[in-house]
Coordinates of C-alpha atoms and ligand atoms in Angstrom, one line a residue:
X1 CA -9.9 18.8 -19.6
X2 CA -8.6 20.4 -17.0
X3 CA -4.9 19.9 -16.4
X4 CA -3.7 16.3 -15.1
X5 CA -2.6 16.4 -11.1
X6 CA 0.8 15.6 -10.6
X7 CA -0.3 12.3 -8.6
X8 CA -2.6 11.8 -11.3
X9 CA 1.2 10.9 -14.3
X10 CA 2.9 9.4 -11.4
X11 CA 4.4 5.8 -10.4
X12 CA 4.4 6.0 -6.3
X13 CA 7.4 3.7 -5.1
X14 CA 6.6 2.2 -1.8
X15 CA 10.1 1.8 0.7
X16 CA 9.8 -0.1 3.9
X17 CA 12.5 2.1 5.1
X18 CA 13.8 -1.0 7.7
X19 CA 14.5 -3.3 4.6
X20 CA 16.1 -0.3 2.2
X21 CA 19.2 0.0 3.2
X22 CA 21.0 0.4 6.9
X23 CA 23.7 3.1 7.0
X24 CA 25.3 2.2 10.4
X25 CA 25.3 -1.4 10.9
X26 CA 22.7 -2.2 13.2
X27 CA 20.8 -4.3 10.3
X28 CA 18.1 -2.2 9.9
X29 CA 17.7 0.5 7.1
X30 CA 17.4 3.9 8.1
X31 CA 16.9 7.5 7.0
X32 CA 21.0 8.1 6.0
X33 CA 20.3 4.6 4.0
X34 CA 17.6 5.8 1.4
X35 CA 19.3 9.3 1.2
X36 CA 22.7 6.9 -0.2
X37 CA 19.9 5.2 -3.0
X38 CA 18.1 8.4 -4.3
X39 CA 20.2 8.8 -6.6
X40 CA 18.9 4.8 -8.0
X41 CA 15.2 6.0 -7.5
X42 CA 16.0 8.7 -10.3
X43 CA 17.4 5.7 -12.2
X44 CA 14.8 3.8 -12.3
X45 CA 12.1 6.9 -12.7
X46 CA 9.9 7.2 -10.1
X47 CA 7.9 9.9 -9.0
X48 CA 7.2 9.6 -5.5
X49 CA 8.4 7.5 -2.6
X50 CA 5.8 6.8 0.1
X51 CA 7.5 5.6 3.3
X52 CA 6.1 3.1 5.9
X53 CA 6.8 5.0 9.7
X54 CA 9.7 6.2 11.2
X55 CA 8.2 7.7 14.2
X56 CA 9.4 6.6 17.3
X57 CA 7.7 3.6 18.7
X58 CA 8.2 0.7 20.9
X59 CA 8.1 -1.0 17.0
X60 CA 6.0 -3.8 18.7
X61 CA 4.1 -3.6 15.0
X62 CA 7.1 -2.5 13.8
X63 CA 6.2 1.3 13.1
X64 CA 2.6 1.0 12.7
X65 CA 2.3 1.7 16.9
X66 CA 3.2 5.0 16.9
X67 CA 4.3 7.0 20.2
X68 CA 5.2 9.8 19.1
X69 CA 3.1 11.8 15.8
X70 CA 6.0 14.4 15.5
X71 CA 9.7 12.2 15.7
X72 CA 11.8 10.4 14.5
X73 CA 13.0 6.8 16.1
X74 CA 16.4 7.3 16.7
X75 CA 16.7 3.7 15.1
X76 CA 16.0 5.6 12.0
X77 CA 18.1 8.5 12.2
X78 CA 17.2 12.6 13.3
X79 CA 15.2 15.1 11.9
X80 CA 18.0 16.7 10.5
X81 CA 18.4 13.0 8.4
X82 CA 14.7 13.8 7.6
X83 CA 15.3 17.2 6.4
X84 CA 18.2 15.8 4.3
X85 CA 16.0 13.1 2.3
X86 CA 13.5 15.5 2.1
X87 CA 16.0 17.9 0.0
X88 CA 18.2 14.9 -1.7
X89 CA 14.2 13.5 -2.9
X90 CA 13.0 16.8 -4.2
X91 CA 16.4 18.1 -6.2
X92 CA 15.7 15.1 -7.8
X93 CA 12.1 15.8 -8.8
X94 CA 11.2 13.3 -6.5
X95 CA 8.2 13.6 -4.1
X96 CA 7.6 12.2 -0.2
X97 CA 4.5 10.7 0.8
X98 CA 4.4 10.2 4.4
X99 CA 2.5 7.0 6.3
X100 CA 0.5 8.6 8.5
X101 CA -1.2 5.9 11.7
X102 CA -4.3 7.7 12.9
X103 CA -6.6 4.8 13.8
X104 CA -4.7 3.7 16.5
X105 CA -1.0 4.5 18.9
X106 CA 1.2 3.1 20.1
X107 CA 0.6 2.0 24.2
X108 CA 3.5 3.7 25.3
X109 CA 2.3 7.2 23.5
X110 CA 2.0 9.3 26.8
X111 CA -1.9 9.7 25.4
X112 CA -2.8 6.8 26.3
X113 CA -0.4 6.5 29.6
X114 CA -2.8 9.5 30.2
X115 CA -5.9 7.7 29.8
X116 CA -5.3 4.2 31.3
X117 CA -4.4 5.8 34.6
X118 CA -8.2 6.7 35.7
X119 CA -11.3 6.9 34.2
X120 CA -11.3 10.8 34.7
X121 CA -7.9 11.5 33.1
X122 CA -8.1 14.0 30.6
X123 CA -7.5 11.8 28.1
X124 CA -9.3 9.1 28.5
X125 CA -11.7 9.6 25.8
X126 CA -9.3 10.0 23.8
X127 CA -9.3 6.3 23.1
X128 CA -12.2 3.7 23.2
X129 CA -13.7 2.3 26.4
X130 CA -16.3 0.3 27.4
X131 CA -17.6 -1.9 30.2
X132 CA -17.4 -5.3 31.0
X133 CA -20.5 -7.7 28.9
X134 CA -22.9 -8.9 31.6
X135 CA -20.5 -11.9 32.3
X136 CA -17.2 -9.9 32.5
X137 CA -16.5 -10.8 29.4
X138 CA -15.8 -8.5 26.0
X139 CA -18.1 -5.7 25.3
X140 CA -18.9 -7.5 22.0
X141 CA -18.0 -10.4 19.7
X142 CA -15.5 -7.8 17.5
X143 CA -12.3 -9.6 16.2
X144 CA -8.7 -7.5 16.4
X145 CA -7.0 -8.0 12.7
X146 CA -4.3 -9.8 14.2
X147 CA -6.0 -12.6 16.1
X148 CA -8.1 -13.1 19.3
X149 CA -10.5 -10.5 20.4
X150 CA -10.5 -6.6 20.2
X151 CA -10.6 -5.7 23.4
X152 CA -8.1 -5.9 25.6
X153 CA -9.1 -6.1 30.2
X154 CA -7.3 -3.3 32.0
X155 CA -7.6 -4.5 35.6
X156 CA -7.1 -1.5 37.2
X157 CA -9.4 0.6 36.0
X158 CA -12.6 -2.1 35.5
X159 CA -13.1 -1.0 31.4
X160 CA -12.0 -2.8 28.4
X161 CA -10.0 -0.6 25.6
X162 CA -10.5 -2.0 21.4
X163 CA -7.5 -2.3 19.5
X164 CA -8.6 -3.1 16.1
X165 CA -5.0 -4.5 16.2
X166 CA -2.3 -5.6 18.9
X167 CA -3.4 -4.6 22.4
X168 CA 0.0 -2.5 22.7
X169 CA -2.2 -0.5 19.2
X170 CA -5.1 1.1 21.4
X171 CA -7.2 2.8 18.5
X172 CA -8.1 6.3 19.4
X173 CA -11.4 7.9 19.6
X174 CA -12.1 9.9 16.5
X175 CA -15.6 10.8 17.6
X176 CA -14.0 13.3 20.3
X177 CA -12.8 16.6 18.7
X178 CA -9.2 17.3 20.7
X179 CA -8.6 14.0 19.1
X180 CA -9.4 15.3 15.9
X181 CA -7.3 18.6 16.1
X182 CA -4.6 16.6 18.1
X183 CA -3.7 14.3 14.9
X184 CA -4.3 17.6 12.3
X185 CA -1.9 19.3 14.0
X186 CA 0.4 16.4 13.4
X187 CA -0.5 16.7 9.6
X188 CA 0.8 20.4 10.0
X189 CA 4.1 19.7 11.4
X190 CA 4.9 17.7 8.1
X191 CA 3.7 19.7 5.8
X192 CA 4.7 22.4 6.7
X193 CA 8.7 20.0 6.5
X194 CA 8.2 19.7 2.5
X195 CA 6.1 16.5 2.5
X196 CA 4.1 15.8 -0.7
X197 CA 1.7 13.6 0.9
X198 CA 0.3 10.8 3.0
X199 CA -0.6 7.5 3.1
X200 CA -3.6 6.7 5.8
X201 CA -3.3 3.6 7.5
X202 CA -6.3 1.9 7.9
X203 CA -9.0 4.4 7.1
X204 CA -11.5 2.3 6.3
X205 CA -11.2 1.6 10.2
X206 CA -11.3 4.8 11.9
X207 CA -14.7 5.3 13.0
X208 CA -16.9 2.4 14.7
X209 CA -20.9 1.5 15.1
X210 CA -21.7 4.2 17.8
X211 CA -24.3 1.9 19.6
X212 CA -21.0 -1.1 19.5
X213 CA -23.5 -3.3 17.9
X214 CA -22.4 -6.8 17.2
X215 CA -20.3 -8.1 14.0
X216 CA -22.6 -10.4 11.9
X217 CA -21.3 -13.9 12.0
X218 CA -19.4 -15.2 8.9
X219 CA -20.9 -18.5 7.7
X220 CA -18.3 -19.0 5.0
X221 CA -15.9 -18.9 7.6
X222 CA -13.6 -21.9 7.3
X223 CA -11.6 -23.3 10.2
X224 CA -7.6 -22.0 9.5
X225 CA -8.8 -19.1 7.9
X226 CA -7.4 -16.0 9.5
X227 CA -9.2 -15.5 13.0
X228 CA -10.0 -11.9 12.4
X229 CA -12.2 -13.8 9.2
X230 CA -14.7 -15.1 11.5
X231 CA -16.9 -12.1 11.8
X232 CA -18.4 -10.0 8.9
X233 CA -16.6 -6.3 9.6
X234 CA -20.1 -4.7 9.7
X235 CA -19.9 -2.6 12.5
X236 CA -16.3 -2.5 13.7
X237 CA -15.5 -1.0 9.8
X238 CA -16.3 1.1 7.2
X239 CA -18.7 3.6 8.7
X240 CA -20.3 6.3 6.9
X241 CA -19.4 9.0 9.6
X242 CA -15.9 8.1 7.9
X243 CA -16.0 10.6 4.7
X244 CA -16.3 13.8 7.5
X245 CA -12.9 12.6 8.5
X246 CA -11.0 12.3 4.8
X247 CA -12.5 15.6 4.4
X248 CA -11.4 17.3 6.8
X249 CA -8.1 15.6 6.2
X250 CA -8.0 16.9 3.0
X251 CA -8.7 20.4 3.8
X252 CA -5.5 20.4 6.0
X253 CA -3.7 19.4 3.7
X254 CA -5.6 21.8 1.0
X255 CA -4.3 24.5 3.6
X256 CA -1.1 23.9 2.3
X257 CA 0.0 25.1 -1.6
X258 CA 1.4 22.3 -4.2
X259 CA -1.6 19.7 -4.4
X260 CA -0.7 17.8 -1.4
X261 CA -1.8 14.2 -1.6
X262 CA -4.2 11.9 0.5
X263 CA -4.0 8.0 -0.3
X264 CA -6.3 5.5 1.9
X265 CA -5.2 2.4 3.1
X266 CA -8.6 0.7 2.7
X267 CA -9.5 -2.9 2.1
X268 CA -12.8 -3.2 0.4
X269 CA -14.4 -4.3 -2.3
X270 CA -14.5 -1.3 -5.5
X271 CA -18.2 -0.7 -4.3
X272 CA -17.3 0.7 -1.7
X273 CA -14.4 1.6 -2.0
X274 CA -15.0 4.6 -4.2
X275 CA -17.3 5.5 -1.6
X276 CA -13.7 7.3 -0.7
X277 CA -13.1 9.2 -2.7
X278 CA -16.3 11.6 -1.3
X279 CA -19.4 14.2 -2.3
X280 CA -17.1 16.4 -5.5
X281 CA -14.1 13.8 -5.1
X282 CA -14.1 16.4 -1.9
X283 CA -12.4 13.0 0.6
X284 CA -9.4 11.1 -0.6
X285 CA -7.5 11.8 -4.0
X286 CA -6.4 7.9 -4.1
X287 CA -8.6 5.4 -2.1
X288 CA -5.7 1.9 -2.3
X289 CA -7.2 -0.2 -4.8
X290 CA -6.3 -4.0 -3.9
X291 CA -8.0 -6.2 -5.2
X292 CA -5.9 -7.1 -8.0
X293 CA -3.6 -8.8 -5.5
X294 CA -6.2 -11.7 -4.9
X295 CA -8.0 -11.7 -8.4
X296 CA -7.6 -15.2 -10.4
X297 CA -4.4 -15.0 -13.1
X298 CA -6.8 -15.2 -15.7
X299 CA -7.7 -12.8 -18.5
X300 CA -11.7 -12.9 -18.0
X301 CA -11.3 -12.2 -14.2
X302 CA -8.1 -9.7 -14.5
X303 CA -11.4 -7.7 -17.2
X304 CA -14.3 -8.6 -15.2
X305 CA -12.6 -6.3 -12.2
X306 CA -10.7 -3.6 -14.1
X307 CA -14.3 -2.9 -15.8
X308 CA -16.5 -3.3 -12.9
X309 CA -13.7 -0.8 -11.4
X310 CA -14.3 1.7 -14.2
X311 CA -18.2 1.3 -14.1
X312 CA -18.7 2.5 -10.4
X313 CA -15.4 4.7 -10.2
X314 CA -17.3 8.2 -9.9
X315 CA -17.0 11.0 -12.2
X316 CA -13.6 12.3 -12.2
X317 CA -11.8 9.9 -9.5
X318 CA -8.7 8.9 -10.9
X319 CA -8.0 5.0 -10.2
X320 CA -5.5 3.1 -8.3
X321 CA -3.6 -0.1 -8.4
X322 CA -1.9 -1.9 -6.5
X323 CA 0.2 -5.8 -6.6
X324 CA 2.3 -5.8 -3.5
X325 CA 3.1 -3.7 0.1
X326 CA 4.6 -4.8 3.0
X327 CA 1.2 -7.2 3.9
X328 CA 0.9 -9.0 1.0
X329 CA 2.8 -12.4 -0.9
X330 CA 5.0 -11.3 -3.3
X331 CA 3.6 -11.1 -6.7
X332 CA 6.3 -13.1 -8.2
X333 CA 5.4 -15.6 -5.7
X334 CA 2.0 -16.2 -6.4
X335 CA 2.8 -15.9 -10.0
X336 CA 6.0 -17.6 -10.7
X337 CA 8.9 -15.1 -11.9
X338 CA 7.8 -15.3 -16.0
X339 CA 4.7 -14.2 -14.5
X340 CA 5.9 -11.0 -12.4
X341 CA 7.2 -9.5 -15.8
X342 CA 4.0 -9.4 -17.5
X343 CA 2.4 -8.2 -14.1
X344 CA 4.8 -5.1 -14.2
X345 CA 3.5 -4.8 -17.5
X346 CA -0.4 -4.8 -16.2
X347 CA 0.4 -2.9 -13.2
X348 CA 2.1 0.0 -15.3
X349 CA 0.0 0.3 -17.9
X350 CA -3.9 0.1 -16.5
X351 CA -5.7 3.3 -16.3
X352 CA -4.7 4.9 -12.9
X353 CA -1.7 5.4 -10.5
X354 CA 0.3 2.2 -9.6
X355 CA 1.9 2.0 -6.4
X356 CA 4.9 -0.3 -6.8
X357 CA 6.7 -2.2 -3.8
X358 CA 10.3 -1.6 -3.4
X359 CA 12.2 -5.0 -4.2
X360 CA 9.2 -6.4 -7.2
X361 CA 11.0 -3.9 -8.9
X362 CA 13.9 -6.9 -8.9
X363 CA 11.0 -9.9 -9.4
X364 CA 11.6 -10.6 -5.5
X365 CA 10.1 -13.5 -4.3
X366 CA 9.0 -14.5 -0.5
X367 CA 11.9 -15.4 1.8
X368 CA 11.2 -18.8 3.7
X369 CA 11.7 -17.2 7.5
X370 CA 13.1 -20.6 10.0
X371 CA 10.6 -20.6 12.8
X372 CA 14.0 -18.9 15.4
X373 CA 13.9 -15.9 13.4
X374 CA 10.3 -14.8 12.6
X375 CA 10.1 -11.1 13.8
X376 CA 6.6 -10.2 12.7
X377 CA 3.5 -10.2 15.5
X378 CA 1.3 -11.3 13.7
X379 CA 2.8 -14.6 12.7
X380 CA 4.0 -15.2 16.2
X381 CA 0.2 -15.0 17.4
X382 CA -0.7 -17.5 14.3
X383 CA 2.1 -19.8 14.0
X384 CA 1.9 -22.3 11.2
X385 CA 0.0 -20.2 9.2
X386 CA 0.7 -17.3 6.3
X387 CA -0.4 -14.7 8.7
X388 CA 3.3 -13.5 9.5
X389 CA 4.2 -10.3 7.0
X390 CA 8.4 -11.6 6.9
X391 CA 8.5 -13.6 3.9
X392 CA 7.6 -10.2 1.8
X393 CA 9.8 -7.3 4.5
X394 CA 13.5 -9.2 3.4
X395 CA 15.9 -6.4 2.6
X396 CA 16.6 -5.6 -0.7
X397 CA 19.9 -6.6 -2.0
X398 CA 22.3 -4.1 -3.8
X399 CA 25.2 -6.2 -5.1
X400 CA 26.8 -9.3 -4.9
X401 CA 28.9 -8.1 -0.9
X402 CA 28.2 -9.7 1.8
X403 CA 23.9 -9.3 2.8
X404 CA 23.7 -8.0 -0.9
X405 CA 24.8 -4.5 0.3
X406 CA 22.0 -3.5 2.6
X407 CA 24.0 -3.9 5.8
X408 CA 27.4 -4.0 6.7
X409 CA 26.1 -6.2 10.7
X410 CA 23.5 -9.0 10.7
X411 CA 20.2 -8.4 8.4
X412 CA 17.5 -8.2 11.1
X413 CA 15.5 -10.6 8.5
X414 CA 18.1 -13.0 6.1
X415 CA 17.8 -12.1 2.2
X416 CA 16.9 -15.0 0.2
X417 CA 19.4 -17.3 -1.3
X418 CA 19.2 -16.1 -4.9
X419 CA 19.3 -12.3 -3.8
X420 CA 22.7 -11.7 -4.8
X421 CA 22.0 -12.9 -8.3
X422 CA 18.7 -10.7 -8.4
X423 CA 20.1 -7.3 -6.7
X424 CA 20.4 -4.1 -8.1
X425 CA 24.3 -4.2 -9.1
X426 CA 23.6 -8.4 -11.0
X427 CA 19.9 -6.9 -12.6
X428 CA 21.2 -3.1 -14.2
X429 CA 23.9 -4.6 -16.3
X430 CA 21.3 -7.3 -18.1
X431 CA 18.9 -6.1 -19.9
X432 CA 17.3 -8.9 -19.7
X433 CA 16.2 -8.4 -16.3
X434 CA 12.5 -7.2 -14.6
X435 CA 14.5 -4.4 -13.4
X436 CA 15.8 -3.0 -17.0
X437 CA 12.1 -4.2 -18.2
X438 CA 10.1 -1.8 -15.2
X439 CA 12.8 0.7 -15.9
X440 CA 11.9 0.9 -20.0
X441 CA 7.6 0.8 -18.6
X442 CA 8.3 4.0 -16.3
X443 CA 9.8 5.6 -19.0
X444 CA 7.2 4.5 -21.9
X445 CA 4.9 6.0 -19.7
X446 CA 6.6 9.1 -18.9
X447 CA 7.0 9.5 -22.8
X448 CA 3.8 8.2 -24.2
X449 CA 0.6 9.8 -22.5
X450 CA -2.0 7.5 -23.4
X451 CA -0.5 5.5 -21.4
X452 CA -0.3 7.4 -18.2
X453 CA -3.7 9.4 -18.8
X454 CA -5.6 7.7 -21.7
X455 CA -8.8 6.4 -21.5
X456 CA -9.0 2.5 -20.7
X457 CA -11.1 -0.1 -23.3
X458 CA -10.5 -3.6 -23.7
X459 CA -9.9 -5.2 -27.2
X460 CA -11.7 -7.9 -28.7
X461 CA -9.6 -10.4 -29.4
X462 CA -9.8 -14.1 -30.7
X463 CA -6.5 -15.9 -28.7
X464 CA -7.3 -16.7 -24.7
X465 CA -5.0 -13.2 -23.5
X466 CA -5.7 -10.1 -21.7
X467 CA -6.2 -6.9 -24.1
X468 CA -7.0 -3.4 -24.1
X469 CA -6.4 -0.2 -25.4
X470 CA -5.3 3.2 -24.0
X471 CA -5.6 6.4 -26.5
X472 CA -5.3 9.9 -25.5
X473 CA -5.3 12.7 -28.2
X474 CA -5.5 10.5 -31.1
X475 CA -2.5 8.6 -29.9
X476 CA -3.6 4.8 -29.3
X477 CA -1.6 1.6 -27.5
X478 CA -2.3 -1.6 -27.1
X479 CA -1.0 -4.1 -24.6
X480 CA -1.6 -7.7 -24.9
X481 CA -0.7 -9.9 -22.3
X482 CA -0.4 -13.6 -21.7
X483 CA -0.5 -14.8 -18.7
X484 CA -0.2 -18.4 -19.5
X485 CA 3.6 -20.3 -20.5
X486 CA 2.3 -21.3 -23.5
X487 CA 2.8 -19.5 -27.3
X488 CA -0.8 -17.7 -28.1
X489 CA -1.6 -16.4 -31.3
X490 CA -3.9 -13.5 -31.0
X491 CA -6.3 -12.2 -34.0
X492 CA -7.6 -9.3 -34.0
X493 CA -11.1 -8.1 -35.0
X494 CA -9.7 -5.6 -36.7
X495 CA -5.9 -4.4 -38.3
X496 CA -4.0 -2.8 -35.8
X497 CA -1.7 -1.3 -37.6
X498 CA 1.1 -0.4 -35.6
X499 CA 4.6 -1.8 -34.2
X500 CA 5.4 -3.7 -30.8
X501 CA 7.4 -0.7 -29.0
X502 CA 8.0 -2.9 -25.7
X503 CA 7.8 -6.7 -25.0
X504 CA 8.8 -9.0 -21.9
X505 CA 10.2 -10.5 -25.0
X506 CA 13.3 -8.2 -26.5
X507 CA 12.6 -10.6 -29.6
X508 CA 9.4 -9.0 -30.3
X509 CA 10.4 -5.4 -30.4
X510 CA 10.0 -3.6 -33.1
X511 CA 7.5 -6.1 -35.4
X512 CA 4.9 -4.7 -37.4
X513 CA 1.2 -5.8 -35.9
X514 CA -1.7 -6.4 -37.9
X515 CA -4.8 -8.8 -37.0
X516 CA -2.3 -11.0 -35.8
X517 CA -0.1 -11.9 -33.3
X518 CA 2.9 -14.3 -31.9
X519 CA 3.0 -14.2 -28.6
X520 CA 5.5 -16.4 -26.4
X521 CA 4.6 -17.9 -23.4
X522 CA 4.5 -15.2 -20.4
X523 CA 5.3 -12.3 -22.9
X524 CA 3.3 -8.9 -23.1
X525 CA 3.6 -6.8 -25.1
X526 CA 2.7 -2.8 -25.8
X527 CA 1.6 -2.1 -29.8
X528 CA 1.9 1.6 -30.9
X529 CA -0.1 1.9 -33.4
X530 CA 0.4 4.6 -36.3
Ligands
NOJ601 C1 -2.0 -1.7 7.9 C2 -0.5 -1.8 7.3 O1 -0.1 -1.6 6.4 C3 0.2 -3.2 8.5 O2 1.5 -2.9 8.2 C4 -0.7 -2.6 10.1 O3 -0.3 -4.1 10.5 C5 -1.5 -2.4 10.2 N1 -1.8 -1.4 9.6 C6 -1.6 -1.7 11.2 O4 -1.3 -0.7 12.1

């Protein structure tokens, strides 16, 4: 067996920097704020942090509209702050992964400013321009992820430009080699400053059909669903030429020592997702697997997903699991506070690298945002739908002081009414808290190679629970999760011969388990076998 790579054993922690820790009282988190909290990250026991964009940006999409790929927006600090952050993390053995946003720039980026000047501009072809359809309308039926047509008309030049997201986020033309070269140089800039990898934004969108064919209409679309579901993205995304780019990015990372990690943000079902590992695993190390986020919260449904994923993974391809991020409903809101603990156990015991979204370790729920405080452009463009992402982006509560220690000013989004009680300080002192559970799980995962690197196999039991084993070098750990609030009696076909090592309910810890296990409602246990 080859030596595992650092990121196979790692747990990645996602930081949404606007909402993590403010250091200057402007109500928005910043890099110096993250530096203040590195000891918390070390205490929690995460191995790497991925930080959402902090580059210069007009913030039309809160930093996912980049106006300069090699700088820091003054709102977040300076390059010196960044260097301090890298050093502070590395001193504690924590790696740093940046968010790379290559599919589109800001419309304020000098490249786009040049491109839109005229059809003859040197950088015109860095973006995607098309003539209007014969009726003067958009060139095809592609729909923006933010709602409406994905084409914006540029009056002066009489052409449309393509934007998979907001009109302020024009898509780059990745078929142009000059675009590739410029973007790879941006990667090198950060690699030289010591970053350990990148999470690549909307990787599966980066290449579009060369003929710009219409996407097929989605016959299952129902009124009220987000606009982008009106079509099936057959031609506007997930094109085969994408792999070549992912492999080129990987080669850029490999110019540097130390196993720099390439993660891809890819919202696709597992059968398509696995293509992004590339031939001989030479493309993305970890294509993010988001499918658990919409799986029915039932033992059979979750087991089916895990097995379907395991079945299509290429040999040596390492799994990825995600239960939350800044774009999706908080897990604690989706499954409820009691199940959020079980979900944490699931996330941290499946085979593969888990990514944990900041605040989920506190059991934070979606925070209701009054209409006058909505900030997310997706929410503003589609009012009254659940498309706004502010509720999952609210500030981290650190203690019981004003605004829970997040800022001395007015926070850019409100904190939840229950956040003082859910704050880090409140939970650090409570061994029964979800924070204490998350930390214990991270600690056990580090100590127990069967959990971090072991094989996965379902365990057949009587009783409606999710049960699986992780094994490595003769060690076997069995995880049993009750996904319902009612108690369950579980019977194993063969005596397990073990003890409860960790439970969501401390009363069970140390209990001897042979052929039968009594689980409380909403309880999950990890059993170390003899
Ligand atoms: C995915 C990011 O996670 C999301 O927040 C952003 O709006 C889009 N990509 C566009 O960059």
